[in-house]
């Protein structure tokens, strides 16, 4: 969190215009009209703005106080809260969708089952979960160019591993695919709460 706080404006400048339009549009197509969406690890608010543009009701949460400040500055109509995903103080069974783009990659892998179970509790029945993680094995310290090349611990997953973790948290996998990125290979998963 310290690295994101220290380089919040730089990180926001790097990421604000870099939309994952296919994934966002697919997610929007899977949730109801006017859906209440939770953007976990919302960063600078880029995806909250996209959801607002489609008349959804997003709430963006991030553990970084400085990124939340950037989000409020860049998306003045957005609803943003500084909150650690390990301690989400939000109403259970109240969201139609959770958007978790690369957010769980910054956690110790041993915490992932707990996090996914908490996501499940926040979602309504048949609600949609989108998760994107880096493909690979274990956990590694990575020099992150978007935060001044600070060393950040990143969790990597195999496709089977992340799918099984999601299933164990009582989700049905709707679609799971691998996508090559600029620096990493990504695993993108759409799932539905059972």
Coordinates of N, CA and C in Angstrom, one line a residue:
X1 N 0.8 -1.2 0.0 CA 0.0 0.0 0.0 C 0.9 1.3 0.0
X2 N 2.0 1.2 0.7 CA 2.9 2.3 0.8 C 3.3 2.8 -0.6
X3 N 3.7 1.9 -1.4 CA 4.2 2.2 -2.8 C 3.1 2.9 -3.6
X4 N 1.8 2.4 -3.4 CA 0.7 3.0 -4.2 C 0.4 4.4 -3.6
X5 N 0.5 4.6 -2.3 CA 0.3 5.9 -1.7 C 1.4 6.9 -2.2
X6 N 2.6 6.4 -2.2 CA 3.8 7.3 -2.5 C 3.7 7.7 -4.0
X7 N 3.2 6.8 -4.9 CA 3.2 7.1 -6.3 C 1.8 7.2 -6.9
X8 N 0.8 7.6 -6.1 CA -0.6 7.5 -6.5 C -0.8 8.3 -7.8
X9 N -0.3 9.5 -7.9 CA -0.6 10.3 -9.1 C 0.0 9.7 -10.3
X10 N 1.3 9.3 -10.2 CA 2.0 8.6 -11.3 C 1.3 7.3 -11.7
X11 N 0.8 6.5 -10.8 CA 0.1 5.3 -11.1 C -1.2 5.6 -11.8
X12 N -1.9 6.6 -11.3 CA -3.2 7.0 -11.9 C -2.9 7.5 -13.4
X13 N -1.9 8.3 -13.6 CA -1.6 8.7 -15.0 C -1.3 7.6 -15.9
X14 N -0.6 6.5 -15.4 CA -0.3 5.4 -16.2 C -1.6 4.6 -16.6
X15 N -2.5 4.5 -15.6 CA -3.6 3.5 -15.8 C -4.9 4.1 -16.2
X16 N -5.2 5.4 -16.0 CA -6.5 6.0 -16.2 C -7.1 5.7 -17.6
X17 N -6.3 5.9 -18.6 CA -6.8 5.7 -20.0 C -6.6 4.3 -20.5
X18 N -6.2 3.4 -19.8 CA -5.9 2.0 -20.2 C -7.1 1.1 -19.9
X19 N -8.1 1.2 -20.7 CA -9.4 0.4 -20.4 C -9.3 -1.0 -20.9
X20 N -9.9 -1.9 -20.2 CA -10.1 -3.3 -20.7 C -11.5 -3.4 -21.2
X21 N -11.7 -2.8 -22.4 CA -13.1 -2.6 -22.9 C -13.9 -3.9 -23.1
X22 N -13.2 -4.9 -23.6 CA -13.9 -6.2 -23.9 C -14.4 -6.7 -22.6
X23 N -13.6 -6.8 -21.6 CA -14.0 -7.4 -20.3 C -15.0 -6.5 -19.6
X24 N -14.9 -5.2 -19.6 CA -15.9 -4.3 -19.0 C -17.2 -4.5 -19.7
X25 N -17.2 -4.5 -21.0 CA -18.5 -4.7 -21.8 C -19.2 -6.0 -21.5
X26 N -18.4 -7.0 -21.4 CA -18.9 -8.4 -21.1 C -19.5 -8.4 -19.7
X27 N -18.8 -7.8 -18.8 CA -19.3 -7.8 -17.4 C -20.6 -7.0 -17.4
X28 N -20.7 -5.8 -18.0 CA -21.9 -5.0 -18.0 C -23.1 -5.8 -18.7
X29 N -22.8 -6.6 -19.7 CA -23.8 -7.4 -20.3 C -24.4 -8.5 -19.4
X30 N -23.6 -8.9 -18.4 CA -24.0 -10.0 -17.5 C -24.7 -9.5 -16.3
X31 N -24.6 -8.3 -16.0 CA -25.3 -7.7 -14.8 C -26.6 -7.1 -15.2
X32 N -27.6 -6.9 -14.2 CA -28.8 -6.3 -14.6 C -28.7 -4.8 -14.8
X33 N -29.6 -4.2 -15.5 CA -29.6 -2.7 -15.7 C -29.6 -2.0 -14.3
X34 N -28.9 -0.9 -14.2 CA -28.8 -0.2 -12.9 C -28.2 -1.0 -11.8
X35 N -27.4 -2.0 -12.2 CA -26.8 -2.9 -11.2 C -25.9 -2.1 -10.2
X36 N -25.9 -2.6 -9.0 CA -25.0 -2.1 -7.9 C -23.7 -2.9 -8.0
X37 N -22.6 -2.3 -8.3 CA -21.3 -2.9 -8.6 C -20.3 -2.5 -7.6
X38 N -19.4 -3.4 -7.1 CA -18.3 -3.2 -6.2 C -17.0 -3.4 -7.0
X39 N -16.3 -2.3 -7.2 CA -15.0 -2.3 -7.8 C -13.9 -2.4 -6.7
X40 N -13.3 -3.6 -6.6 CA -12.3 -3.9 -5.6 C -11.0 -3.5 -6.1
X41 N -10.3 -2.7 -5.3 CA -9.0 -2.2 -5.8 C -9.2 -1.3 -7.0
X42 N -10.0 -0.3 -6.8 CA -10.5 0.6 -7.8 C -9.4 1.6 -8.3
X43 N -8.3 1.7 -7.6 CA -7.2 2.5 -8.0 C -7.7 4.0 -8.3
X44 N -7.4 4.5 -9.5 CA -7.7 5.9 -9.8 C -9.1 6.1 -10.2
X45 N -10.0 5.0 -10.2 CA -11.4 5.2 -10.5 C -11.8 5.0 -12.0
X46 N -10.9 4.6 -12.8 CA -11.1 4.5 -14.2 C -12.3 3.6 -14.5
X47 N -12.4 2.5 -13.9 CA -13.5 1.6 -14.2 C -14.8 2.0 -13.6
X48 N -14.8 2.7 -12.4 CA -16.0 3.3 -11.8 C -16.6 4.3 -12.8
X49 N -15.7 5.1 -13.5 CA -16.2 6.0 -14.5 C -16.9 5.3 -15.6
X50 N -16.3 4.2 -16.1 CA -16.9 3.4 -17.2 C -18.3 2.9 -16.8
X51 N -18.4 2.4 -15.5 CA -19.7 1.9 -15.0 C -20.7 3.0 -14.9
X52 N -20.3 4.1 -14.5 CA -21.2 5.3 -14.4 C -21.7 5.7 -15.8
X53 N -20.8 5.6 -16.8 CA -21.2 6.0 -18.1 C -22.3 5.0 -18.7
X54 N -22.4 3.8 -18.1 CA -23.4 2.8 -18.5 C -24.6 2.8 -17.5
X55 N -24.7 3.8 -16.7 CA -25.8 4.0 -15.7 C -25.9 2.9 -14.7
X56 N -24.7 2.3 -14.3 CA -24.7 1.4 -13.2 C -24.4 2.2 -11.9
X57 N -24.5 1.5 -10.8 CA -24.2 2.1 -9.5 C -23.0 1.6 -8.9
X58 N -21.8 2.0 -9.3 CA -20.6 1.5 -8.8 C -20.1 2.1 -7.4
X59 N -19.5 1.3 -6.6 CA -18.7 1.8 -5.5 C -17.3 1.3 -5.6
X60 N -16.4 2.2 -5.6 CA -15.0 1.8 -5.7 C -14.3 1.8 -4.3
X61 N -13.6 0.7 -4.0 CA -12.8 0.6 -2.8 C -11.4 0.4 -3.1
X62 N -10.5 1.0 -2.3 CA -9.1 0.7 -2.4 C -8.5 1.0 -1.1
X63 N -7.4 0.2 -0.8 CA -6.7 0.4 0.5 C -5.8 1.6 0.5
X64 N -5.5 2.1 -0.6 CA -4.6 3.3 -0.7 C -5.4 4.6 -0.6
X65 N -5.1 5.3 0.5 CA -5.8 6.6 0.7 C -5.4 7.6 -0.4
X66 N -4.2 7.5 -0.9 CA -3.8 8.5 -2.0 C -4.5 8.1 -3.3
X67 N -4.6 6.8 -3.6 CA -5.3 6.5 -4.8 C -6.8 6.9 -4.7
X68 N -7.4 6.8 -3.6 CA -8.8 7.2 -3.4 C -8.9 8.7 -3.6
X69 N -7.9 9.5 -3.2 CA -7.9 10.9 -3.4 C -7.8 11.2 -5.0
X70 N -7.0 10.4 -5.7 CA -6.9 10.6 -7.1 C -8.2 10.2 -7.8
X71 N -8.8 9.1 -7.3 CA -10.1 8.7 -7.9 C -11.2 9.8 -7.7
X72 N -11.2 10.4 -6.5 CA -12.2 11.4 -6.3 C -12.0 12.6 -7.2
X73 N -10.7 12.9 -7.4 CA -10.3 14.1 -8.3 C -10.7 13.8 -9.7
X74 N -10.4 12.6 -10.2 CA -10.6 12.2 -11.6 C -12.1 11.8 -11.9
X75 N -12.8 11.3 -11.0 CA -14.2 10.9 -11.2 C -15.0 11.5 -10.1
X76 N -15.3 12.8 -10.2 CA -16.0 13.5 -9.1 C -17.4 13.0 -8.8
X77 N -18.1 12.3 -9.7 CA -19.4 11.7 -9.5 C -19.3 10.3 -8.9
X78 N -18.1 9.8 -8.7 CA -17.9 8.4 -8.2 C -18.1 8.3 -6.7
X79 N -18.5 7.1 -6.2 CA -18.6 6.8 -4.8 C -17.4 6.0 -4.5
X80 N -16.5 6.5 -3.7 CA -15.2 5.9 -3.4 C -15.0 5.8 -1.9
X81 N -14.5 4.6 -1.4 CA -14.2 4.4 0.0 C -12.8 3.8 0.2
X82 N -12.1 4.4 1.1 CA -10.8 3.7 1.5 C -11.1 2.5 2.3
X83 N -10.8 1.3 1.9 CA -11.2 0.1 2.6 C -10.2 -1.0 2.1
X84 N -9.8 -1.8 3.1 CA -8.9 -2.9 2.8 C -9.9 -4.1 2.4
X85 N -9.5 -4.8 1.3 CA -10.4 -5.9 0.9 C -10.4 -7.0 1.9
X86 N -9.5 -7.0 2.8 CA -9.5 -8.1 3.9 C -10.5 -7.7 5.0
X87 N -11.1 -6.5 4.9 CA -12.0 -6.1 5.9 C -13.1 -5.2 5.3
X88 N -13.9 -5.7 4.4 CA -14.9 -5.0 3.7 C -16.1 -4.8 4.5
X89 N -16.3 -3.6 5.0 CA -17.5 -3.3 5.9 C -18.6 -2.8 5.0
X90 N -19.3 -3.7 4.3 CA -20.3 -3.4 3.4 C -21.5 -4.4 3.6
X91 N -22.7 -4.0 3.2 CA -23.9 -4.8 3.4 C -23.8 -6.1 2.6
X92 N -24.0 -7.2 3.3 CA -24.0 -8.5 2.6 C -25.2 -8.7 1.7
X93 N -25.1 -9.5 0.6 CA -26.1 -9.8 -0.3 C -26.7 -8.5 -1.0
X94 N -25.8 -7.6 -1.2 CA -26.3 -6.3 -1.7 C -25.7 -5.9 -3.1
X95 N -24.8 -6.6 -3.7 CA -24.2 -6.3 -4.9 C -24.6 -7.2 -6.1
X96 N -24.8 -6.6 -7.2 CA -25.1 -7.4 -8.4 C -23.8 -7.9 -9.1
X97 N -22.7 -7.3 -8.8 CA -21.5 -7.7 -9.4 C -20.3 -7.2 -8.6
X98 N -19.2 -8.0 -8.7 CA -17.9 -7.5 -8.1 C -16.9 -7.6 -9.3
X99 N -16.2 -6.5 -9.4 CA -15.2 -6.3 -10.5 C -13.8 -6.3 -9.7
X100 N -13.0 -7.3 -9.9 CA -11.7 -7.4 -9.1 C -10.6 -7.6 -10.1
X101 N -10.3 -6.5 -10.8 CA -9.3 -6.5 -11.8 C -7.9 -6.4 -11.2
X102 N -7.2 -7.5 -11.2 CA -5.8 -7.5 -10.7 C -5.7 -7.2 -9.2
X103 N -6.7 -7.1 -8.4 CA -6.6 -6.6 -7.0 C -6.2 -7.8 -6.1
X104 N -6.6 -9.0 -6.3 CA -6.2 -10.1 -5.4 C -4.8 -10.5 -5.6
X105 N -4.2 -10.1 -6.7 CA -2.8 -10.4 -7.0 C -1.8 -9.8 -6.0
X106 N -2.3 -8.8 -5.2 CA -1.4 -8.1 -4.3 C -1.6 -8.7 -2.8
X107 N -2.3 -9.8 -2.7 CA -2.4 -10.5 -1.4 C -1.6 -11.7 -1.3
X108 N -1.3 -12.1 -0.1 CA -0.7 -13.4 0.1 C -1.6 -14.5 -0.3
X109 N -1.2 -15.5 -1.1 CA -2.1 -16.5 -1.6 C -2.9 -17.2 -0.6
X110 N -2.3 -17.3 0.6 CA -3.0 -18.1 1.7 C -4.3 -17.3 2.1
X111 N -4.5 -16.1 1.7 CA -5.7 -15.3 2.1 C -6.8 -15.3 1.0
X112 N -6.4 -15.9 -0.2 CA -7.4 -15.9 -1.3 C -8.7 -16.6 -1.0
X113 N -8.7 -17.8 -0.3 CA -10.0 -18.4 0.0 C -10.9 -17.5 0.9
X114 N -10.3 -16.9 1.9 CA -11.0 -16.0 2.7 C -11.6 -14.8 1.9
X115 N -10.8 -14.2 1.1 CA -11.3 -13.1 0.2 C -12.5 -13.5 -0.7
X116 N -12.3 -14.6 -1.3 CA -13.3 -15.1 -2.3 C -14.6 -15.4 -1.5
X117 N -14.5 -16.0 -0.3 CA -15.7 -16.2 0.5 C -16.4 -14.9 0.9
X118 N -15.6 -13.9 1.2 CA -16.2 -12.6 1.6 C -16.8 -12.0 0.3
X119 N -16.3 -12.1 -0.8 CA -16.9 -11.6 -2.1 C -18.3 -12.3 -2.2
X120 N -18.3 -13.6 -2.0 CA -19.6 -14.3 -2.2 C -20.6 -13.8 -1.2
X121 N -20.3 -13.5 0.0 CA -21.2 -13.0 1.0 C -21.8 -11.6 0.6
X122 N -21.0 -10.8 -0.1 CA -21.4 -9.5 -0.5 C -22.4 -9.5 -1.7
X123 N -22.3 -10.6 -2.5 CA -23.1 -10.6 -3.7 C -24.5 -11.2 -3.5
X124 N -25.4 -10.7 -4.3 CA -26.8 -11.3 -4.3 C -26.7 -12.7 -5.0
X125 N -27.8 -13.4 -4.9 CA -27.8 -14.7 -5.6 C -27.7 -14.5 -7.1
X126 N -26.9 -15.3 -7.8 CA -26.7 -15.3 -9.3 C -25.9 -14.0 -9.7
X127 N -25.3 -13.3 -8.8 CA -24.6 -12.1 -9.1 C -23.3 -12.5 -9.8
X128 N -22.6 -11.6 -10.5 CA -21.4 -11.8 -11.3 C -20.2 -11.4 -10.6
X129 N -19.1 -12.2 -10.7 CA -17.8 -11.9 -10.3 C -16.8 -11.9 -11.4
X130 N -16.0 -10.9 -11.6 CA -14.9 -10.9 -12.5 C -13.6 -10.7 -11.8
X131 N -12.7 -11.7 -12.1 CA -11.4 -11.6 -11.4 C -10.4 -11.8 -12.5
X132 N -9.3 -10.9 -12.4 CA -8.2 -11.0 -13.3 C -6.9 -11.1 -12.5
X133 N -6.1 -12.1 -12.8 CA -4.8 -12.3 -12.0 C -3.7 -12.6 -13.0
X134 N -2.5 -12.6 -12.6 CA -1.4 -12.9 -13.4 C -1.1 -14.4 -13.4
X135 N -0.8 -14.9 -14.6 CA -0.5 -16.4 -14.7 C 0.9 -16.6 -14.3
X136 N 1.1 -17.7 -13.6 CA 2.4 -18.1 -13.2 C 2.3 -19.0 -11.9
X137 N 3.4 -19.1 -11.2 CA 3.5 -19.9 -10.0 C 4.0 -19.1 -8.8
X138 N 3.4 -19.3 -7.6 CA 3.9 -18.8 -6.4 C 3.7 -17.3 -6.2
X139 N 4.6 -16.7 -5.4 CA 4.6 -15.3 -5.1 C 6.0 -14.7 -5.4
X140 N 6.1 -13.6 -6.0 CA 7.4 -13.0 -6.4 C 7.4 -11.5 -6.1
X141 N 8.6 -11.0 -5.7 CA 8.8 -9.6 -5.6 C 9.0 -9.1 -7.0
X142 N 8.2 -8.1 -7.4 CA 8.3 -7.5 -8.8 C 8.6 -6.0 -8.6
X143 N 9.5 -5.6 -9.5 CA 9.8 -4.1 -9.6 C 8.7 -3.5 -10.4
X144 N 7.8 -2.8 -9.8 CA 6.6 -2.3 -10.5 C 6.8 -0.9 -11.1
X145 N 6.9 -0.8 -12.4 CA 7.2 0.4 -13.1 C 6.2 1.5 -12.8
X146 N 4.9 1.2 -12.5 CA 3.9 2.2 -12.3 C 4.0 2.8 -11.0
X147 N 4.8 2.3 -10.1 CA 4.9 2.9 -8.7 C 6.4 3.1 -8.5
X148 N 7.1 3.8 -9.4 CA 8.5 4.2 -9.2 C 9.4 3.0 -9.0
X149 N 9.1 1.9 -9.7 CA 9.9 0.7 -9.6 C 10.1 0.1 -8.2
X150 N 9.2 0.4 -7.3 CA 9.2 -0.1 -6.0 C 9.0 -1.6 -6.1
X151 N 9.5 -2.4 -5.2 CA 9.3 -3.8 -5.1 C 8.0 -4.2 -4.5
X152 N 7.2 -4.9 -5.1 CA 5.8 -5.3 -4.6 C 5.7 -6.8 -4.8
X153 N 5.2 -7.4 -3.7 CA 4.9 -8.9 -3.7 C 3.6 -9.1 -4.6
X154 N 3.8 -10.0 -5.6 CA 2.7 -10.3 -6.5 C 2.4 -11.8 -6.4
X155 N 1.2 -12.2 -6.3 CA 0.8 -13.6 -6.4 C 0.5 -14.0 -7.8
X156 N 1.0 -15.1 -8.2 CA 0.7 -15.7 -9.6 C -0.1 -17.0 -9.4
X157 N -0.9 -17.3 -10.4 CA -1.8 -18.4 -10.4 C -1.8 -19.2 -11.7
X158 N -2.0 -20.5 -11.6 CA -2.3 -21.3 -12.8 C -3.8 -21.2 -13.0
X159 N -4.2 -21.4 -14.3 CA -5.6 -21.3 -14.6 C -6.5 -22.3 -13.7
X160 N -6.0 -23.5 -13.6 CA -6.7 -24.5 -12.8 C -6.8 -24.1 -11.3
X161 N -5.7 -23.5 -10.8 CA -5.6 -23.1 -9.4 C -6.6 -22.0 -9.1
X162 N -6.7 -21.0 -9.9 CA -7.6 -19.9 -9.6 C -9.1 -20.3 -9.8
X163 N -9.3 -21.1 -10.8 CA -10.7 -21.6 -11.1 C -11.1 -22.5 -9.9
X164 N -10.3 -23.3 -9.4 CA -10.6 -24.2 -8.2 C -10.9 -23.3 -7.0
X165 N -10.1 -22.3 -6.7 CA -10.3 -21.4 -5.6 C -11.7 -20.7 -5.7
X166 N -12.0 -20.3 -6.9 CA -13.3 -19.6 -7.2 C -14.5 -20.6 -7.0
X167 N -14.3 -21.8 -7.5 CA -15.4 -22.8 -7.3 C -15.6 -23.2 -5.8
X168 N -14.5 -23.3 -5.1 CA -14.6 -23.6 -3.6 C -15.3 -22.5 -2.8
X169 N -15.3 -21.3 -3.4 CA -16.0 -20.2 -2.7 C -17.5 -20.1 -3.2
X170 N -18.0 -21.2 -3.8 CA -19.4 -21.3 -4.2 C -19.8 -20.4 -5.4
X171 N -18.9 -20.4 -6.4 CA -19.2 -19.8 -7.6 C -19.1 -20.8 -8.8
X172 N -19.9 -20.5 -9.8 CA -19.9 -21.3 -11.0 C -19.0 -20.5 -12.1
X173 N -18.1 -21.1 -12.7 CA -17.2 -20.5 -13.7 C -18.1 -20.4 -15.0
X174 N -18.2 -19.1 -15.5 CA -18.9 -18.9 -16.7 C -18.0 -18.9 -17.9
X175 N -16.8 -18.3 -17.7 CA -15.8 -18.2 -18.8 C -14.5 -17.9 -18.1
X176 N -13.5 -18.6 -18.7 CA -12.1 -18.4 -18.1 C -11.2 -18.5 -19.3
X177 N -10.3 -17.5 -19.4 CA -9.4 -17.5 -20.6 C -8.1 -16.8 -20.2
X178 N -7.1 -17.1 -21.0 CA -5.7 -16.6 -20.9 C -5.6 -15.5 -21.9
X179 N -4.9 -14.4 -21.5 CA -4.7 -13.2 -22.4 C -3.3 -12.7 -22.2
X180 N -2.5 -12.6 -23.3 CA -1.2 -12.1 -23.2 C -1.2 -10.6 -23.0
X181 N -0.5 -10.1 -22.1 CA -0.3 -8.6 -21.8 C 1.0 -8.1 -22.2
X182 N 1.3 -6.9 -21.9 CA 2.6 -6.3 -22.3 C 3.7 -6.9 -21.5
X183 N 3.5 -7.1 -20.1 CA 4.5 -7.6 -19.3 C 4.2 -8.9 -18.6
X184 N 2.9 -9.3 -18.6 CA 2.5 -10.5 -18.0 C 1.4 -11.2 -18.8
X185 N 1.2 -12.5 -18.6 CA 0.1 -13.2 -19.1 C -1.0 -13.2 -18.1
X186 N -2.3 -12.9 -18.5 CA -3.4 -12.7 -17.5 C -4.4 -13.8 -17.6
X187 N -5.0 -14.2 -16.5 CA -6.1 -15.1 -16.4 C -7.3 -14.3 -16.1
X188 N -8.3 -14.3 -16.9 CA -9.5 -13.6 -16.7 C -10.7 -14.5 -16.5
X189 N -11.4 -14.4 -15.4 CA -12.5 -15.3 -15.1 C -13.8 -14.5 -14.8
X190 N -14.8 -15.0 -15.5 CA -16.2 -14.5 -15.2 C -16.9 -15.7 -14.4
X191 N -17.5 -15.4 -13.3 CA -18.2 -16.4 -12.5 C -19.5 -15.9 -12.0
X192 N -20.3 -16.8 -11.6 CA -21.7 -16.5 -11.0 C -21.8 -17.1 -9.7
X193 N -22.4 -16.3 -8.7 CA -22.6 -16.9 -7.4 C -23.7 -17.9 -7.5
X194 N -23.5 -19.1 -6.9 CA -24.5 -20.2 -6.9 C -25.6 -19.9 -5.8

